[in-house]
Short mmCIF file of C-alpha atoms in Angstrom, two decimals:
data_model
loop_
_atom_site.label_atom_id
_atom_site.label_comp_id
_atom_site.label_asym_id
_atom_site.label_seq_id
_atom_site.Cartn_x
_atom_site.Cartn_y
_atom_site.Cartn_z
CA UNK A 161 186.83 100.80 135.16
CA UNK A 162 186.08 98.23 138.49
CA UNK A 163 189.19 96.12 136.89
CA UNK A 164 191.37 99.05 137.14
CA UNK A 165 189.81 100.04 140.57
CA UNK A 166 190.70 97.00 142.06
CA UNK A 167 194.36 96.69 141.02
CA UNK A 168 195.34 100.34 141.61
CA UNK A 169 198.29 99.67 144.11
CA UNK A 170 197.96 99.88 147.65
CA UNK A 171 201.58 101.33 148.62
CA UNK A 172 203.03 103.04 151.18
CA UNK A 173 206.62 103.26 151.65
CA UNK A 174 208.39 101.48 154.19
CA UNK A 175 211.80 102.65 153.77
CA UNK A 176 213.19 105.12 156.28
CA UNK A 177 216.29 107.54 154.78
CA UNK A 178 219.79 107.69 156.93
CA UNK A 179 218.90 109.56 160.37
CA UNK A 180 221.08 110.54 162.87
CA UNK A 181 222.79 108.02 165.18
CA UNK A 182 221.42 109.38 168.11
CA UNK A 183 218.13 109.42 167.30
CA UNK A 184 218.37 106.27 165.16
CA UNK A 185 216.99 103.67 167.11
CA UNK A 186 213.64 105.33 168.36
CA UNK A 187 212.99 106.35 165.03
CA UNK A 188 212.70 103.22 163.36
CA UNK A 189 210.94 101.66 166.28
CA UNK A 190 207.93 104.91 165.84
CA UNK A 191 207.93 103.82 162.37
CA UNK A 192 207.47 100.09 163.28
CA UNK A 193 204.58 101.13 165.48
CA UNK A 194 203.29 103.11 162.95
CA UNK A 195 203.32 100.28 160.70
CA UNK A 196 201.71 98.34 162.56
CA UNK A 197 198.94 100.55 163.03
CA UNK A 198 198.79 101.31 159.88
CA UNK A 199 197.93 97.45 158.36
CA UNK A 200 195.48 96.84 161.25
CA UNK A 201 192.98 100.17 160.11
CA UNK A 202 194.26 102.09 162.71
CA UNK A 203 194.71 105.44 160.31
CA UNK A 204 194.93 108.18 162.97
CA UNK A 205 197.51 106.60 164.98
CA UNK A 206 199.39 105.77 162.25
CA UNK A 207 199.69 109.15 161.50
CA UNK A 208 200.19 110.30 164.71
CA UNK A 209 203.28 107.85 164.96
CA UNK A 210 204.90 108.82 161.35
CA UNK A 211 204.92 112.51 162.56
CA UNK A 212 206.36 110.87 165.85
CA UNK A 213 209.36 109.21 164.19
CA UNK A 214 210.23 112.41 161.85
CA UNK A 215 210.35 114.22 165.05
CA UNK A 216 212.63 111.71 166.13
CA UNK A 217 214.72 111.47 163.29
CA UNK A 218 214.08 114.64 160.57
CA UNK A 219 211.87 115.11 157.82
CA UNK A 220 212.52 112.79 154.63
CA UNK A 221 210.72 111.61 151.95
CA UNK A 222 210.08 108.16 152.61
CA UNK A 223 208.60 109.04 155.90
CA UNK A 224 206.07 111.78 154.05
CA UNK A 225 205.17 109.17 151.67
CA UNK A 226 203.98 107.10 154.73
CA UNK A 227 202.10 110.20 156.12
CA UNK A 228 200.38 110.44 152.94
CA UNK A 229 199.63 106.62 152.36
CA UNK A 230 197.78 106.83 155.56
CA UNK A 231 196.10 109.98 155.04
CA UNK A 232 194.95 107.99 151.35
CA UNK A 233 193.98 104.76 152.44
CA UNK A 234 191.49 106.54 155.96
CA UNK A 235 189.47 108.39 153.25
CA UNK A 236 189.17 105.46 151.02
CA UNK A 237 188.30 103.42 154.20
CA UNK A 238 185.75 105.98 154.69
CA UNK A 239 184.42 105.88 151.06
CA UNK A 240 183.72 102.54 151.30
CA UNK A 241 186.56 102.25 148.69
CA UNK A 242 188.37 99.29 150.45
CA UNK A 243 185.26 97.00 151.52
CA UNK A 244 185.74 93.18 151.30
CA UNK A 245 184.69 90.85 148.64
CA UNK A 246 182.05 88.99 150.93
CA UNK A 247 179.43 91.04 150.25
CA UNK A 248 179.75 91.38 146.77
CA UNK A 249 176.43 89.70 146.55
CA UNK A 250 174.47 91.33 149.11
CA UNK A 251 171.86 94.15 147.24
CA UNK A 252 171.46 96.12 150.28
CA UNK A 253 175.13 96.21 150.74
CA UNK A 254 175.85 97.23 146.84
CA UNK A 255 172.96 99.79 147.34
CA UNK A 256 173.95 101.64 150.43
CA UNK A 257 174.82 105.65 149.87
CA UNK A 258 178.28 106.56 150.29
CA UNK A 259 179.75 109.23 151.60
CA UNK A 260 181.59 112.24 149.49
CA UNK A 261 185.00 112.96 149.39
CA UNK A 262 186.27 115.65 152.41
CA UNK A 263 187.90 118.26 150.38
CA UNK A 264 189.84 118.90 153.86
CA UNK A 265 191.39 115.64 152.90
CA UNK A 266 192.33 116.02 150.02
CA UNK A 267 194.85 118.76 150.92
CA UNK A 268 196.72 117.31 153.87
CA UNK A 269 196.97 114.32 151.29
CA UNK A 270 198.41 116.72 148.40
CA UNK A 271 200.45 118.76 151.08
CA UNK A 272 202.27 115.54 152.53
CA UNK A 273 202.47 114.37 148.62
CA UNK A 274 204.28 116.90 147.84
CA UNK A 275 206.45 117.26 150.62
CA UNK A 276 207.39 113.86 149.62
CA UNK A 277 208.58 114.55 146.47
CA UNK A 278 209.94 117.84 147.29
CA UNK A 279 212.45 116.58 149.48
CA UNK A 280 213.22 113.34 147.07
CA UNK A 281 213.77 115.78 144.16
CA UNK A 282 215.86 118.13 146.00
CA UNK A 283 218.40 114.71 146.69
CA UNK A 284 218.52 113.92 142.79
CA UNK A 285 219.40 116.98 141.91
CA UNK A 286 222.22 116.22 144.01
CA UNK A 287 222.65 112.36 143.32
CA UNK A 288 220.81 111.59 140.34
CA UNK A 289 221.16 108.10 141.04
CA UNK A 290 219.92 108.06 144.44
CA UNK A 291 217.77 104.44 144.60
CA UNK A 292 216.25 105.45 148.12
CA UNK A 293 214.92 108.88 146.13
CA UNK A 294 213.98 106.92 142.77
CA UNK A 295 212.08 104.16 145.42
CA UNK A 296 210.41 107.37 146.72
CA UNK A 297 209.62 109.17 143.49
CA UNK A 298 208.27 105.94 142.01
CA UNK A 299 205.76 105.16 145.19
CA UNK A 300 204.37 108.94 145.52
CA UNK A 301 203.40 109.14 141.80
CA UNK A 302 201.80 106.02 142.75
CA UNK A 303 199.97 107.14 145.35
CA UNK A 304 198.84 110.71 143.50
CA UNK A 305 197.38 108.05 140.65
CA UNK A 306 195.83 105.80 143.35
CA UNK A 307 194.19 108.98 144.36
CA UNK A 308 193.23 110.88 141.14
CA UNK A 309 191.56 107.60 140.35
CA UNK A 310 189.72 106.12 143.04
CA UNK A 311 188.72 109.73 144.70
CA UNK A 312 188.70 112.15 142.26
CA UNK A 313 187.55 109.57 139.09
CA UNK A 314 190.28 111.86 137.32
CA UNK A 315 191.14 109.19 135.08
CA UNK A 316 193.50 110.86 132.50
CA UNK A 317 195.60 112.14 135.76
CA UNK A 318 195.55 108.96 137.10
CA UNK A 319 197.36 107.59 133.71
CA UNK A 320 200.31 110.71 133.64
CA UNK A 321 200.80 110.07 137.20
CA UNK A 322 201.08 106.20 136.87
CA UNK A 323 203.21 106.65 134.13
CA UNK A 324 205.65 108.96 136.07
CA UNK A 325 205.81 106.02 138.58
CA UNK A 326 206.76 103.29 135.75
CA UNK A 327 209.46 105.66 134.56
CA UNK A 328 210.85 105.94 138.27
CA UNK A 329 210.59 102.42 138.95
CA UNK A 330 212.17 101.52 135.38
CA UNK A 331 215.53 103.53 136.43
CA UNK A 332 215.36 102.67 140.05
CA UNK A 333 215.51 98.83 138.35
CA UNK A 334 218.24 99.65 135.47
CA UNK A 335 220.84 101.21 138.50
CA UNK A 336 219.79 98.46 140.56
CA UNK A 337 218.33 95.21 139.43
CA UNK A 338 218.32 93.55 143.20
CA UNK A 339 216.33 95.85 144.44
CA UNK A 340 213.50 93.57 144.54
CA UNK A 341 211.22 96.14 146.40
CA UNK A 342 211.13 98.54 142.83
CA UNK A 343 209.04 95.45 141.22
CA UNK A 344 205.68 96.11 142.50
CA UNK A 345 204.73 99.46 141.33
CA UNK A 346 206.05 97.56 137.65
CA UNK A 347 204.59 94.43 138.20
CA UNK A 348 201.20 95.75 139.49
CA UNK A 349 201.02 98.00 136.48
CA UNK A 350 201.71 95.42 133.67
CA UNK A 351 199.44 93.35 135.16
CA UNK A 352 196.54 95.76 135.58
CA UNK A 353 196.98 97.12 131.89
CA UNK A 354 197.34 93.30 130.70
CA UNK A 355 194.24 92.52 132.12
CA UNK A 356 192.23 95.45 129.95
CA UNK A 357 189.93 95.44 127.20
CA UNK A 358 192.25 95.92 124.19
CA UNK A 359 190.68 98.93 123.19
CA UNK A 360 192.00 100.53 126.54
CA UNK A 361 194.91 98.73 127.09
CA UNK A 362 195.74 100.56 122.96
CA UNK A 363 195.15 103.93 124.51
CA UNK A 364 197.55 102.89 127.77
CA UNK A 365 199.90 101.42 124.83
CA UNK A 366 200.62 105.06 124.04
CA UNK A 367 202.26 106.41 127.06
CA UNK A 368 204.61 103.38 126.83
CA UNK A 369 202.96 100.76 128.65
CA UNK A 370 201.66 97.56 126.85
CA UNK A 371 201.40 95.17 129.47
CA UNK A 372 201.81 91.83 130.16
CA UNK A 373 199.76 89.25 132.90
CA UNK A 374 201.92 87.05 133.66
CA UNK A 375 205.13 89.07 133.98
CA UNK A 376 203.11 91.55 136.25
CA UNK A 377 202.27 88.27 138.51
CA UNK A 378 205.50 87.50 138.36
CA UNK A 379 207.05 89.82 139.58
CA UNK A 380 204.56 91.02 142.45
CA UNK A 381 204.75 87.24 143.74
CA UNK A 382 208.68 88.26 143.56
CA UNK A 383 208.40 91.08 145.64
CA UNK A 384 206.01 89.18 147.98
CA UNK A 385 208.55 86.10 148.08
CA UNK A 386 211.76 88.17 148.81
CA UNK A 387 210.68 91.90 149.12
CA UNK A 388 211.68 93.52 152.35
CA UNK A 389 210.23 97.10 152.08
CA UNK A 390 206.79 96.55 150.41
CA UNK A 391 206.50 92.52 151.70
CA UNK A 392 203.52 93.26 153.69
CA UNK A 393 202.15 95.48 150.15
CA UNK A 394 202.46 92.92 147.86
CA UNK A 395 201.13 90.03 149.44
CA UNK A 396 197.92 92.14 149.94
CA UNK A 397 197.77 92.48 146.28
CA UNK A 398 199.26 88.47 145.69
CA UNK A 399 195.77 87.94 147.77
CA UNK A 400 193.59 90.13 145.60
CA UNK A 401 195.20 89.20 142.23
CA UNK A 402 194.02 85.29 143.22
CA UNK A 403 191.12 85.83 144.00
CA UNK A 404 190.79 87.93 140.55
CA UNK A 405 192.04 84.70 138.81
CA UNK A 406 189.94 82.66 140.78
CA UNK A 407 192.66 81.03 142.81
CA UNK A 408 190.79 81.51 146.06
CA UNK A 409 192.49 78.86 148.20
CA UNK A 410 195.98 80.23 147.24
CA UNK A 411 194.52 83.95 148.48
CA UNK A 412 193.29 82.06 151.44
CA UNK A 413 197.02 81.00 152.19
CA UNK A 414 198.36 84.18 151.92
CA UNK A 415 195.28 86.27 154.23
CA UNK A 416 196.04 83.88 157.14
CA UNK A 417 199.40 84.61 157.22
CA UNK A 418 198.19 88.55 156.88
CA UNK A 419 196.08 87.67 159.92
CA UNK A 420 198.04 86.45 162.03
CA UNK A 421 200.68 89.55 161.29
CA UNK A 422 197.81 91.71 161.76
CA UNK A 423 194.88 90.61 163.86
CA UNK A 424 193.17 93.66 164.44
CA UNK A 425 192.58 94.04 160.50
CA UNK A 426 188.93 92.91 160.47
CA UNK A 427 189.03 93.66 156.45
CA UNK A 428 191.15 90.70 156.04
CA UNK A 429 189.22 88.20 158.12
CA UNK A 430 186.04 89.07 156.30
CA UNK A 431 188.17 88.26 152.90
CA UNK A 432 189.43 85.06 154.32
CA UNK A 433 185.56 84.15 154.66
CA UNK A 434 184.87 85.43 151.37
CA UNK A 435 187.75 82.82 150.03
CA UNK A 436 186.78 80.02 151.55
CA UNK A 437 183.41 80.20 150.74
CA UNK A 438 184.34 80.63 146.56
CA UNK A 439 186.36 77.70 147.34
CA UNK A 440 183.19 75.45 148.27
CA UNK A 441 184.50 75.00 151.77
CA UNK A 442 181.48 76.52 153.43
CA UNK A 443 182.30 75.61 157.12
CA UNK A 444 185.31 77.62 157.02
CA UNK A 445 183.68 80.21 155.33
CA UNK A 446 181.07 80.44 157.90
CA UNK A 447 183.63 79.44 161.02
CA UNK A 448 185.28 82.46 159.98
CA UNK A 449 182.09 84.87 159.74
CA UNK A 450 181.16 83.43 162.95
CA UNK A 451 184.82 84.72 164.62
CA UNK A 452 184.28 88.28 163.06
CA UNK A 453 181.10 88.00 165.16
CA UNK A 454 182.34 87.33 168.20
CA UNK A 455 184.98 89.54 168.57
CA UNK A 456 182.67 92.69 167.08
CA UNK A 457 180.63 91.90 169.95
CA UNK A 458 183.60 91.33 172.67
CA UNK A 459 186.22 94.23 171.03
CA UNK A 460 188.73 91.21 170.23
CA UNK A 461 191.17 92.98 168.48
CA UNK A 462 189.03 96.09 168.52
CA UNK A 463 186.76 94.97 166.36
CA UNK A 464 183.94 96.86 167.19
CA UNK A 465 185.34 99.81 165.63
CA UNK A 466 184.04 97.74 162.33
CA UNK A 467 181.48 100.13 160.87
CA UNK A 468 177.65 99.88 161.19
CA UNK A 469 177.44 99.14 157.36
CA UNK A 470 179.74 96.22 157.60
CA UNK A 471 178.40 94.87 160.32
CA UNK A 472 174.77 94.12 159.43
CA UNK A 473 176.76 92.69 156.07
CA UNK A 474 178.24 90.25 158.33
CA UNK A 475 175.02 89.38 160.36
CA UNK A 476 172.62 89.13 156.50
CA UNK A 477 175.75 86.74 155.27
CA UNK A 478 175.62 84.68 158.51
CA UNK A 479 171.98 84.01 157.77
CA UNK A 480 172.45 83.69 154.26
CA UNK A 481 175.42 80.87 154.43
CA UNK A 482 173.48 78.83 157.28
CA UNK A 483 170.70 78.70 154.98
CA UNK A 484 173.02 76.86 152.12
CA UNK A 485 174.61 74.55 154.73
#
């Protein structure tokens, strides 16, 4: 089930639904902030911000979604969920006890989920063909899969709600086939189901979905090329679908430009080491460890808000890479 774990899409949706002119232009700069904060680990002021900007604007669905992606992505930060591939080797690491899912959690991430989809439903009943409502249908059935799987191992839910996604994202695509954004939750799927055992990828086969590699890397390096809504989303998962296919100077490439869009994201510099170093360039690697280092110690880029666990990481895979130099 790791395969599946590590391809379950990371999405949030960064769309923001027609708001009022006067309030217009603070609203999308919240949500910018918010952003921001969001892609550098900085959960609770994301949140703080999305419930800033639908203040500023009015509730919508898109922005719920975005409430909800946060609220997702701070417990699986918590869980350990998200940790870089660096480590992969360390025992200790591996070993360490995690902590449970907060039930607490759970509901503020099943209250804004459904908010979400409560007011995106409530517009196709009116417009049927709403693509802002389909785009937010398709990403929140995402996100309730991402969740049923990787925090509640509720694996059959997972499948009904990914499937509810597909079927969003296939008629968001047939109304409007330039809306390169609605590719990802697609193209992440086929891939993720063409990369299974065949026995499972026979039982996925019979909600519809038979998948298909390459087009799924298609059409994620699509949204990452020309996407405008989930850019930032998909090159994340261009970088962790390389370094699946053990392409790790290409996901190099595509983490530096993540980390120089988002410096305070130590997750990312931590992969970048991780890359170079299955690339056999071992300097970089370590040149890279070294920086995480540094600015844990100095708060460059608040990095000392890196966790205790990921920290000593760093400091046994210092040691460990000096030794093979």
């Amino acid at each position: 089930m790791r395969s599946i774990r590590d391809f379950v899409l990371v999405v949030a949706t960064l769309l923001l639904t027609a708001t009022p002119l006067w309030s217009a232009a603070s609203a999308v700069e919240l949500l910018a902030d918010a952003d921001d904060h969001f892609f550098n680990l900085e959960h609770d002021e994301a949140i703080r911000g999305y419930y800033a900007a639908m203040a500023a604007s009015y509730p919508s669905a898109s922005i719920w979604n975005r409430i909800a992606t946060a609220i997702l992505y701070q417990e699986l930060h918590r869980l350990g969920l998200l940790d870089t591939s660096a480590f992969k080797s360390d025992d200790e690491f591996r070993r360490r006890e995690k902590p449970k899912p907060d039930r607490g959690i759970r509901e503020r991430f099943v209250g804004a989920a459904a908010e979400a989809r409560r007011l995106a439903e409530a517009r196709l009943a009116q417009a049927p063909s709403d693509t802002l409502s389909l785009f937010a249908m398709s990403h929140n059935y995402a996100l309730v899969g991402n969740y049923a799987f990787m925090v509640n191992k509720a694996y059959i839910s997972a499948l009904r709600a990914a499937n509810k996604a597909r079927r969003y994202s296939d008629r968001l695509r047939e109304i409007d086939p330039e809306f390169v954004d609605a590719y990802l939750v697609a193209g992440a799927q086929e891939y993720v189901v063409g990369g299974l055992p065949w026995a499972l990828r026979a039982v996925v086969a019979l909600g519809g979905i038979r998948g298909n590699k390459d087009k799924g890397r298609e059409w994620v390096e699509y949204v990452a090329e020309k996407g405008d809504l989930l850019n930032v989303e998909a090159r994340m998962l261009l970088a962790l679908l390389y370094r699946r296919e053990h392409r790790p100077l290409e996901s190099a490439q595509l983490l530096e430009g993540l980390i120089a869009q988002f410096p305070r994201n130590y997750v990312l510099r931590l992969e970048l080491a991780s890359m170079y170093l299955d690339a056999n360039e071992t300097q970089r690697g370590l040149d890279n460890l070294l920086i995480a280092e540094r600015m844990v110690q100095t708060n460059e880029h608040r990095y000392a808000r890196m966790p205790d666990r990921l920290r000593h990481a760093l400091k046994r895979k210092i040691v460990a890479v000096r030794e093979d130099l």
